[in-house]
Amino acid sequence: MSVEIVTERGDITEAEVDAVVNAANSTLLGGGGVDGAIHRRGGPDILAECKRLRADTYPDGLPTGQAVATTAGNLPARWVIHTVGPVYATSEDRSDQLASAYHESLRVADELGARTVAFPAISAGVYGWPVPDAARIAVETVRGARTGVSRVRFVLFSDDVLAAFAAAVG
């Protein structure tokens, strides 16, 4: 079954989907950008679950390219899937880690039974990944995934990022 992929400009914290993907940092304790917005809007239940995950499962933090789910708290989604994208580097090709963040997020979505998932542009903000390349990797990974997710929404915060993702979708 193929995944329907849509791109839209918007606020991912308002996405009415089964699962919202958080471009988290490895601490899982909130931060800036999408991560901070999800924690602020979702409320304290998300942070409480993240603290439990850090204490029990990921004492050294969530590794880059991996994903884990928590409640969505006050968000309209049912779950938040936290994933850590790589920081862009010209000295090392980390494309596989970025693809893994999308792939692992879809794997977790399948475990949860999520059929609709909203993604941000992972690593394309403060982590410095060039937006057209980030979009290409994201779309290729989602298209190639064997998943029960039926619809992926790339919910993007700016016109330039939306244009890059729309071009990658074709």
GROMACS .gro file of N, CA and C in nm, residues 5-169:
model
  495
    5ILE      N    1   0.109   1.138   0.040
    5ILE     CA    2   0.195   1.241   0.097
    5ILE      C    3   0.140   1.377   0.058
    6VAL      N    4   0.119   1.462   0.158
    6VAL     CA    5   0.073   1.598   0.133
    6VAL      C    6   0.169   1.696   0.203
    7THR      N    7   0.179   1.814   0.146
    7THR     CA    8   0.260   1.919   0.206
    7THR      C    9   0.168   2.037   0.235
    8GLU      N   10   0.194   2.104   0.345
    8GLU     CA   11   0.114   2.221   0.381
    8GLU      C   12   0.193   2.314   0.471
    9ARG      N   13   0.159   2.440   0.462
    9ARG     CA   14   0.218   2.536   0.554
    9ARG      C   15   0.128   2.543   0.675
   10GLY      N   16   0.189   2.541   0.794
   10GLY     CA   17   0.106   2.547   0.913
   10GLY      C   18   0.185   2.525   1.039
   11ASP      N   19   0.111   2.509   1.146
   11ASP     CA   20   0.164   2.486   1.280
   11ASP      C   21   0.140   2.340   1.313
   12ILE      N   22   0.246   2.263   1.326
   12ILE     CA   23   0.233   2.119   1.348
   12ILE      C   24   0.162   2.087   1.479
   13THR      N   25   0.165   2.180   1.574
   13THR     CA   26   0.096   2.154   1.701
   13THR      C   27  -0.056   2.157   1.686
   14GLU      N   28  -0.104   2.202   1.570
   14GLU     CA   29  -0.248   2.205   1.545
   14GLU      C   30  -0.293   2.092   1.453
   15ALA      N   31  -0.201   2.006   1.411
   15ALA     CA   32  -0.234   1.900   1.316
   15ALA      C   33  -0.325   1.796   1.380
   16GLU      N   34  -0.436   1.770   1.313
   16GLU     CA   35  -0.530   1.668   1.360
   16GLU      C   36  -0.496   1.537   1.290
   17VAL      N   37  -0.405   1.464   1.352
   17VAL     CA   38  -0.354   1.338   1.301
   17VAL      C   39  -0.342   1.241   1.418
   18ASP      N   40  -0.316   1.115   1.387
   18ASP     CA   41  -0.295   1.020   1.496
   18ASP      C   42  -0.166   1.050   1.571
   19ALA      N   43  -0.059   1.083   1.496
   19ALA     CA   44   0.070   1.108   1.559
   19ALA      C   45   0.140   1.227   1.496
   20VAL      N   46   0.197   1.310   1.580
   20VAL     CA   47   0.280   1.422   1.537
   20VAL      C   48   0.424   1.383   1.567
   21VAL      N   49   0.513   1.407   1.470
   21VAL     CA   50   0.655   1.379   1.492
   21VAL      C   51   0.722   1.505   1.543
   22ASN      N   52   0.797   1.489   1.649
   22ASN     CA   53   0.873   1.598   1.710
   22ASN      C   54   1.019   1.587   1.669
   23ALA      N   55   1.071   1.693   1.610
   23ALA     CA   56   1.215   1.701   1.581
   23ALA      C   57   1.283   1.737   1.712
   24ALA      N   58   1.306   1.636   1.792
   24ALA     CA   59   1.355   1.653   1.928
   24ALA      C   60   1.507   1.661   1.932
   25ASN      N   61   1.557   1.703   2.047
   25ASN     CA   62   1.699   1.686   2.073
   25ASN      C   63   1.714   1.561   2.159
   26SER      N   64   1.834   1.513   2.175
   26SER     CA   65   1.854   1.383   2.241
   26SER      C   66   1.812   1.382   2.388
   27THR      N   67   1.802   1.499   2.451
   27THR     CA   68   1.763   1.501   2.592
   27THR      C   69   1.616   1.466   2.611
   28LEU      N   70   1.534   1.487   2.508
   28LEU     CA   71   1.389   1.468   2.513
   28LEU      C   72   1.319   1.565   2.608
   29LEU      N   73   1.389   1.669   2.651
   29LEU     CA   74   1.334   1.757   2.754
   29LEU      C   75   1.289   1.892   2.700
   30GLY      N   76   1.266   1.900   2.571
   30GLY     CA   77   1.221   2.026   2.512
   30GLY      C   78   1.339   2.106   2.461
   31GLY      N   79   1.308   2.211   2.390
   31GLY     CA   80   1.413   2.295   2.333
   31GLY      C   81   1.349   2.405   2.252
   32GLY      N   82   1.412   2.439   2.142
   32GLY     CA   83   1.359   2.545   2.056
   32GLY      C   84   1.283   2.486   1.939
   33GLY      N   85   1.239   2.572   1.851
   33GLY     CA   86   1.173   2.531   1.727
   33GLY      C   87   1.053   2.441   1.750
   34VAL      N   88   1.040   2.339   1.666
   34VAL     CA   89   0.928   2.245   1.675
   34VAL      C   90   0.924   2.179   1.812
   35ASP      N   91   1.038   2.139   1.864
   35ASP     CA   92   1.046   2.071   1.993
   35ASP      C   93   0.985   2.156   2.104
   36GLY      N   94   1.027   2.281   2.111
   36GLY     CA   95   0.974   2.370   2.214
   36GLY      C   96   0.825   2.394   2.197
   37ALA      N   97   0.782   2.411   2.072
   37ALA     CA   98   0.640   2.436   2.045
   37ALA      C   99   0.554   2.317   2.088
   38ILE      N  100   0.599   2.197   2.058
   38ILE     CA  101   0.524   2.077   2.096
   38ILE      C  102   0.516   2.064   2.247
   39HIS      N  103   0.627   2.085   2.316
   39HIS     CA  104   0.625   2.076   2.462
   39HIS      C  105   0.536   2.185   2.524
   40ARG      N  106   0.544   2.308   2.472
   40ARG     CA  107   0.461   2.417   2.527
   40ARG      C  108   0.312   2.391   2.505
   41ARG      N  109   0.276   2.359   2.383
   41ARG     CA  110   0.135   2.340   2.350
   41ARG      C  111   0.081   2.209   2.407
   42GLY      N  112   0.163   2.107   2.410
   42GLY     CA  113   0.118   1.976   2.458
   42GLY      C  114   0.104   1.968   2.608
   43GLY      N  115   0.175   2.054   2.680
   43GLY     CA  116   0.162   2.057   2.825
   43GLY      C  117   0.254   1.961   2.898
   44PRO      N  118   0.237   1.956   3.030
   44PRO     CA  119   0.332   1.885   3.116
   44PRO      C  120   0.331   1.733   3.104
   45ASP      N  121   0.226   1.674   3.050
   45ASP     CA  122   0.221   1.527   3.039
   45ASP      C  123   0.329   1.474   2.945
   46ILE      N  124   0.358   1.550   2.838
   46ILE     CA  125   0.463   1.507   2.745
   46ILE      C  126   0.598   1.508   2.815
   47LEU      N  127   0.628   1.616   2.883
   47LEU     CA  128   0.757   1.626   2.955
   47LEU      C  129   0.768   1.518   3.061
   48ALA      N  130   0.660   1.490   3.131
   48ALA     CA  131   0.664   1.386   3.236
   48ALA      C  132   0.699   1.250   3.175
   49GLU      N  133   0.639   1.216   3.061
   49GLU     CA  134   0.672   1.088   2.997
   49GLU      C  135   0.815   1.089   2.944
   50CYS      N  136   0.859   1.202   2.891
   50CYS     CA  137   0.997   1.211   2.843
   50CYS      C  138   1.096   1.192   2.959
   51LYS      N  139   1.066   1.249   3.073
   51LYS     CA  140   1.154   1.231   3.190
   51LYS      C  141   1.159   1.085   3.233
   52ARG      N  142   1.044   1.016   3.227
   52ARG     CA  143   1.042   0.873   3.260
   52ARG      C  144   1.126   0.794   3.160
   53LEU      N  145   1.113   0.826   3.031
   53LEU     CA  146   1.193   0.757   2.929
   53LEU      C  147   1.342   0.778   2.954
   54ARG      N  148   1.380   0.899   2.991
   54ARG     CA  149   1.521   0.927   3.020
   54ARG      C  150   1.568   0.847   3.142
   55ALA      N  151   1.485   0.838   3.242
   55ALA     CA  152   1.523   0.767   3.365
   55ALA      C  153   1.530   0.616   3.343
   56ASP      N  154   1.437   0.561   3.264
   56ASP     CA  155   1.424   0.416   3.252
   56ASP      C  156   1.492   0.356   3.129
   57THR      N  157   1.480   0.422   3.015
   57THR     CA  158   1.519   0.360   2.888
   57THR      C  159   1.637   0.427   2.820
   58TYR      N  160   1.642   0.559   2.827
   58TYR     CA  161   1.746   0.635   2.756
   58TYR      C  162   1.821   0.728   2.851
   59PRO      N  163   1.897   0.671   2.946
   59PRO     CA  164   1.967   0.757   3.043
   59PRO      C  165   2.069   0.850   2.978
   60ASP      N  166   2.120   0.811   2.861
   60ASP     CA  167   2.218   0.895   2.790
   60ASP      C  168   2.153   0.976   2.679
   61GLY      N  169   2.021   0.973   2.671
   61GLY     CA  170   1.949   1.046   2.568
   61GLY      C  171   1.911   0.956   2.452
   62LEU      N  172   1.815   1.001   2.373
   62LEU     CA  173   1.770   0.926   2.256
   62LEU      C  174   1.875   0.940   2.146
   63PRO      N  175   1.926   0.829   2.093
   63PRO     CA  176   2.028   0.838   1.988
   63PRO      C  177   1.975   0.900   1.859
   64THR      N  178   2.062   0.964   1.787
   64THR     CA  179   2.029   1.022   1.656
   64THR      C  180   1.975   0.913   1.565
   65GLY      N  181   1.865   0.945   1.496
   65GLY     CA  182   1.805   0.851   1.402
   65GLY      C  183   1.706   0.755   1.464
   66GLN      N  184   1.691   0.758   1.596
   66GLN     CA  185   1.596   0.670   1.664
   66GLN      C  186   1.468   0.747   1.693
   67ALA      N  187   1.363   0.676   1.735
   67ALA     CA  188   1.235   0.739   1.765
   67ALA      C  189   1.166   0.667   1.881
   68VAL      N  190   1.086   0.743   1.956
   68VAL     CA  191   1.012   0.690   2.070
   68VAL      C  192   0.883   0.772   2.084
   69ALA      N  193   0.778   0.710   2.134
   69ALA     CA  194   0.649   0.778   2.144
   69ALA      C  195   0.613   0.812   2.288
   70THR      N  196   0.536   0.921   2.300
   70THR     CA  197   0.474   0.958   2.427
   70THR      C  198   0.330   1.000   2.397
   71THR      N  199   0.259   1.031   2.503
   71THR     CA  200   0.128   1.093   2.488
   71THR      C  201   0.145   1.224   2.411
   72ALA      N  202   0.035   1.275   2.359
   72ALA     CA  203   0.038   1.406   2.294
   72ALA      C  204  -0.016   1.515   2.387
   73GLY      N  205  -0.050   1.476   2.509
   73GLY     CA  206  -0.096   1.576   2.605
   73GLY      C  207  -0.215   1.654   2.551
   74ASN      N  208  -0.201   1.786   2.545
   74ASN     CA  209  -0.310   1.874   2.501
   74ASN      C  210  -0.314   1.897   2.350
   75LEU      N  211  -0.229   1.830   2.275
   75LEU     CA  212  -0.232   1.844   2.129
   75LEU      C  213  -0.353   1.770   2.074
   76PRO      N  214  -0.401   1.806   1.954
   76PRO     CA  215  -0.513   1.732   1.896
   76PRO      C  216  -0.473   1.591   1.850
   77ALA      N  217  -0.345   1.564   1.835
   77ALA     CA  218  -0.299   1.430   1.798
   77ALA      C  219  -0.313   1.336   1.919
   78ARG      N  220  -0.300   1.208   1.893
   78ARG     CA  221  -0.307   1.108   2.000
   78ARG      C  222  -0.170   1.082   2.063
   79TRP      N  223  -0.066   1.086   1.978
   79TRP     CA  224   0.070   1.059   2.024
   79TRP      C  225   0.168   1.160   1.967
   80VAL      N  226   0.280   1.175   2.037
   80VAL     CA  227   0.396   1.245   1.981
   80VAL      C  228   0.505   1.141   1.963
   81ILE      N  229   0.561   1.136   1.844
   81ILE     CA  230   0.676   1.050   1.817
   81ILE      C  231   0.798   1.141   1.814
   82HIS      N  232   0.887   1.122   1.909
   82HIS     CA  233   1.008   1.204   1.920
   82HIS      C  234   1.119   1.136   1.842
   83THR      N  235   1.186   1.211   1.757
   83THR     CA  236   1.301   1.158   1.685
   83THR      C  237   1.411   1.262   1.683
   84VAL      N  238   1.533   1.216   1.679
   84VAL     CA  239   1.649   1.306   1.679
   84VAL      C  240   1.715   1.299   1.542
   85GLY      N  241   1.709   1.410   1.471
   85GLY     CA  242   1.777   1.419   1.343
   85GLY      C  243   1.923   1.457   1.363
   86PRO      N  244   2.005   1.432   1.264
   86PRO     CA  245   2.147   1.467   1.274
   86PRO      C  246   2.171   1.615   1.248
   87VAL      N  247   2.278   1.665   1.306
   87VAL     CA  248   2.326   1.798   1.272
   87VAL      C  249   2.400   1.786   1.139
   88TYR      N  250   2.373   1.877   1.047
   88TYR     CA  251   2.437   1.873   0.916
   88TYR      C  252   2.587   1.900   0.929
   89ALA      N  253   2.665   1.827   0.852
   89ALA     CA  254   2.811   1.847   0.849
   89ALA      C  255   2.861   1.828   0.707
   90THR      N  256   2.945   1.919   0.661
   90THR     CA  257   3.004   1.903   0.528
   90THR      C  258   3.114   1.799   0.529
   91SER      N  259   3.168   1.769   0.647
   91SER     CA  260   3.281   1.677   0.658
   91SER      C  261   3.238   1.530   0.666
   92GLU      N  262   3.108   1.504   0.684
   92GLU     CA  263   3.061   1.367   0.701
   92GLU      C  264   2.920   1.355   0.645
   93ASP      N  265   2.894   1.251   0.566
   93ASP     CA  266   2.762   1.229   0.512
   93ASP      C  267   2.675   1.161   0.617
   94ARG      N  268   2.577   1.233   0.666
   94ARG     CA  269   2.486   1.180   0.769
   94ARG      C  270   2.346   1.156   0.714
   95SER      N  271   2.337   1.144   0.582
   95SER     CA  272   2.207   1.125   0.517
   95SER      C  273   2.135   1.002   0.570
   96ASP      N  274   2.210   0.895   0.599
   96ASP     CA  275   2.149   0.773   0.650
   96ASP      C  276   2.084   0.797   0.787
   97GLN      N  277   2.144   0.885   0.868
   97GLN     CA  278   2.085   0.915   0.999
   97GLN      C  279   1.956   0.995   0.983
   98LEU      N  280   1.952   1.086   0.885
   98LEU     CA  281   1.830   1.162   0.861
   98LEU      C  282   1.720   1.070   0.809
   99ALA      N  283   1.753   0.984   0.716
   99ALA     CA  284   1.654   0.888   0.666
   99ALA      C  285   1.604   0.798   0.778
  100SER      N  286   1.694   0.758   0.867
  100SER     CA  287   1.657   0.673   0.980
  100SER      C  288   1.556   0.742   1.071
  101ALA      N  289   1.570   0.873   1.091
  101ALA     CA  290   1.475   0.946   1.176
  101ALA      C  291   1.333   0.933   1.120
  102TYR      N  292   1.319   0.942   0.988
  102TYR     CA  293   1.187   0.925   0.926
  102TYR      C  294   1.142   0.780   0.931
  103HIS      N  295   1.232   0.689   0.895
  103HIS     CA  296   1.198   0.547   0.894
  103HIS      C  297   1.158   0.499   1.033
  104GLU      N  298   1.236   0.533   1.134
  104GLU     CA  299   1.207   0.489   1.270
  104GLU      C  300   1.078   0.551   1.323
  105SER      N  301   1.050   0.675   1.283
  105SER     CA  302   0.924   0.738   1.323
  105SER      C  303   0.805   0.661   1.266
  106LEU      N  304   0.817   0.619   1.141
  106LEU     CA  305   0.710   0.539   1.079
  106LEU      C  306   0.699   0.402   1.145
  107ARG      N  307   0.812   0.344   1.183
  107ARG     CA  308   0.809   0.214   1.253
  107ARG      C  309   0.734   0.228   1.385
  108VAL      N  310   0.763   0.334   1.460
  108VAL     CA  311   0.693   0.357   1.587
  108VAL      C  312   0.544   0.383   1.561
  109ALA      N  313   0.514   0.459   1.456
  109ALA     CA  314   0.374   0.483   1.420
  109ALA      C  315   0.301   0.351   1.394
  110ASP      N  316   0.368   0.260   1.324
  110ASP     CA  317   0.308   0.128   1.298
  110ASP      C  318   0.284   0.053   1.428
  111GLU      N  319   0.379   0.058   1.519
  111GLU     CA  320   0.362  -0.010   1.648
  111GLU      C  321   0.242   0.045   1.724
  112LEU      N  322   0.217   0.176   1.710
  112LEU     CA  323   0.106   0.240   1.778
  112LEU      C  324  -0.028   0.217   1.707
  113GLY      N  325  -0.022   0.180   1.580
  113GLY     CA  326  -0.143   0.168   1.500
  113GLY      C  327  -0.186   0.300   1.438
  114ALA      N  328  -0.096   0.396   1.433
  114ALA     CA  329  -0.127   0.527   1.375
  114ALA      C  330  -0.141   0.515   1.224
  115ARG      N  331  -0.244   0.577   1.170
  115ARG     CA  332  -0.267   0.574   1.025
  115ARG      C  333  -0.231   0.707   0.959
  116THR      N  334  -0.235   0.815   1.037
  116THR     CA  335  -0.201   0.947   0.986
  116THR      C  336  -0.091   1.007   1.073
  117VAL      N  337   0.011   1.063   1.007
  117VAL     CA  338   0.128   1.116   1.078
  117VAL      C  339   0.164   1.252   1.017
  118ALA      N  340   0.195   1.347   1.105
  118ALA     CA  341   0.244   1.478   1.061
  118ALA      C  342   0.392   1.490   1.095
  119PHE      N  343   0.472   1.525   0.995
  119PHE     CA  344   0.616   1.544   1.012
  119PHE      C  345   0.653   1.691   0.994
  120PRO      N  346   0.751   1.738   1.071
  120PRO     CA  347   0.815   1.866   1.039
  120PRO      C  348   0.932   1.838   0.944
  121ALA      N  349   1.007   1.940   0.910
  121ALA     CA  350   1.128   1.924   0.829
  121ALA      C  351   1.244   1.894   0.925
  122ILE      N  352   1.264   1.767   0.954
  122ILE     CA  353   1.365   1.725   1.052
  122ILE      C  354   1.504   1.768   1.006
  123SER      N  355   1.579   1.826   1.096
  123SER     CA  356   1.718   1.871   1.078
  123SER      C  357   1.734   1.993   0.988
  124ALA      N  358   1.623   2.045   0.931
  124ALA     CA  359   1.633   2.156   0.835
  124ALA      C  360   1.628   2.293   0.900
  125GLY      N  361   1.619   2.298   1.032
  125GLY     CA  362   1.618   2.426   1.103
  125GLY      C  363   1.754   2.454   1.163
  126VAL      N  364   1.759   2.459   1.296
  126VAL     CA  365   1.884   2.492   1.364
  126VAL      C  366   1.992   2.387   1.342
  127TYR      N  367   1.956   2.266   1.299
  127TYR     CA  368   2.057   2.163   1.273
  127TYR      C  369   2.124   2.182   1.138
  128GLY      N  370   2.079   2.280   1.060
  128GLY     CA  371   2.153   2.328   0.945
  128GLY      C  372   2.147   2.249   0.816
  129TRP      N  373   2.058   2.148   0.808
  129TRP     CA  374   2.054   2.067   0.686
  129TRP      C  375   2.000   2.152   0.572
  130PRO      N  376   2.065   2.152   0.455
  130PRO     CA  377   2.011   2.228   0.341
  130PRO      C  378   1.870   2.179   0.307
  131VAL      N  379   1.777   2.272   0.301
  131VAL     CA  380   1.635   2.237   0.290
  131VAL      C  381   1.603   2.150   0.169
  132PRO      N  382   1.650   2.180   0.048
  132PRO     CA  383   1.614   2.092  -0.065
  132PRO      C  384   1.659   1.946  -0.044
  133ASP      N  385   1.777   1.928   0.013
  133ASP     CA  386   1.828   1.793   0.038
  133ASP      C  387   1.749   1.726   0.151
  134ALA      N  388   1.717   1.801   0.255
  134ALA     CA  389   1.636   1.746   0.365
  134ALA      C  390   1.500   1.701   0.312
  135ALA      N  391   1.442   1.781   0.223
  135ALA     CA  392   1.312   1.747   0.165
  135ALA      C  393   1.322   1.620   0.080
  136ARG      N  394   1.426   1.612  -0.002
  136ARG     CA  395   1.445   1.494  -0.087
  136ARG      C  396   1.457   1.367  -0.003
  137ILE      N  397   1.540   1.372   0.100
  137ILE     CA  398   1.560   1.254   0.186
  137ILE      C  399   1.429   1.217   0.256
  138ALA      N  400   1.358   1.317   0.306
  138ALA     CA  401   1.232   1.291   0.376
  138ALA      C  402   1.132   1.222   0.284
  139VAL      N  403   1.111   1.279   0.167
  139VAL     CA  404   1.010   1.227   0.075
  139VAL      C  405   1.050   1.089   0.023
  140GLU      N  406   1.177   1.072  -0.015
  140GLU     CA  407   1.222   0.940  -0.063
  140GLU      C  408   1.205   0.833   0.045
  141THR      N  409   1.236   0.868   0.170
  141THR     CA  410   1.226   0.770   0.278
  141THR      C  411   1.081   0.732   0.303
  142VAL      N  412   0.992   0.830   0.308
  142VAL     CA  413   0.851   0.801   0.330
  142VAL      C  414   0.794   0.720   0.214
  143ARG      N  415   0.827   0.759   0.091
  143ARG     CA  416   0.777   0.684  -0.026
  143ARG      C  417   0.824   0.539  -0.026
  144GLY      N  418   0.946   0.516   0.019
  144GLY     CA  419   1.003   0.382   0.016
  144GLY      C  420   0.971   0.296   0.137
  145ALA      N  421   0.902   0.353   0.234
  145ALA     CA  422   0.877   0.280   0.359
  145ALA      C  423   0.768   0.176   0.343
  146ARG      N  424   0.790   0.064   0.407
  146ARG     CA  425   0.685  -0.037   0.419
  146ARG      C  426   0.615  -0.007   0.550
  147THR      N  427   0.497   0.052   0.541
  147THR     CA  428   0.428   0.101   0.660
  147THR      C  429   0.278   0.087   0.645
  148GLY      N  430   0.210   0.080   0.758
  148GLY     CA  431   0.065   0.082   0.761
  148GLY      C  432   0.009   0.223   0.765
  149VAL      N  433   0.096   0.322   0.776
  149VAL     CA  434   0.052   0.462   0.776
  149VAL      C  435  -0.004   0.491   0.637
  150SER      N  436  -0.123   0.547   0.631
  150SER     CA  437  -0.186   0.573   0.502
  150SER      C  438  -0.166   0.716   0.453
  151ARG      N  439  -0.142   0.810   0.547
  151ARG     CA  440  -0.127   0.949   0.506
  151ARG      C  441  -0.020   1.017   0.589
  152VAL      N  442   0.076   1.076   0.520
  152VAL     CA  443   0.180   1.157   0.584
  152VAL      C  444   0.159   1.301   0.541
  153ARG      N  445   0.153   1.387   0.639
  153ARG     CA  446   0.143   1.531   0.615
  153ARG      C  447   0.275   1.594   0.657
  154PHE      N  448   0.341   1.661   0.564
  154PHE     CA  449   0.457   1.742   0.600
  154PHE      C  450   0.402   1.881   0.631
  155VAL      N  451   0.401   1.915   0.760
  155VAL     CA  452   0.347   2.043   0.806
  155VAL      C  453   0.465   2.136   0.830
  156LEU      N  454   0.476   2.238   0.747
  156LEU     CA  455   0.598   2.318   0.739
  156LEU      C  456   0.568   2.463   0.774
  157PHE      N  457   0.665   2.526   0.839
  157PHE     CA  458   0.643   2.655   0.902
  157PHE      C  459   0.667   2.776   0.812
  158SER      N  460   0.737   2.757   0.700
  158SER     CA  461   0.768   2.872   0.615
  158SER      C  462   0.747   2.838   0.468
  159ASP      N  463   0.729   2.944   0.388
  159ASP     CA  464   0.702   2.925   0.245
  159ASP      C  465   0.819   2.858   0.172
  160ASP      N  466   0.944   2.893   0.208
  160ASP     CA  467   1.058   2.836   0.138
  160ASP      C  468   1.071   2.686   0.166
  161VAL      N  469   1.045   2.646   0.290
  161VAL     CA  470   1.052   2.503   0.323
  161VAL      C  471   0.936   2.429   0.257
  162LEU      N  472   0.818   2.489   0.258
  162LEU     CA  473   0.703   2.430   0.190
  162LEU      C  474   0.732   2.409   0.042
  163ALA      N  475   0.792   2.510  -0.023
  163ALA     CA  476   0.824   2.499  -0.166
  163ALA      C  477   0.921   2.386  -0.193
  164ALA      N  478   1.021   2.370  -0.108
  164ALA     CA  479   1.119   2.262  -0.126
  164ALA      C  480   1.054   2.125  -0.110
  165PHE      N  481   0.967   2.109  -0.010
  165PHE     CA  482   0.901   1.980   0.010
  165PHE      C  483   0.801   1.952  -0.101
  166ALA      N  484   0.728   2.055  -0.146
  166ALA     CA  485   0.634   2.037  -0.257
  166ALA      C  486   0.709   1.993  -0.383
  167ALA      N  487   0.825   2.051  -0.407
  167ALA     CA  488   0.905   2.013  -0.524
  167ALA      C  489   0.953   1.868  -0.511
  168ALA      N  490   0.991   1.827  -0.390
  168ALA     CA  491   1.037   1.689  -0.370
  168ALA      C  492   0.925   1.589  -0.389
  169VAL      N  493   0.803   1.627  -0.350
  169VAL     CA  494   0.689   1.538  -0.369
  169VAL      C  495   0.656   1.527  -0.518
   0.00000   0.00000   0.00000
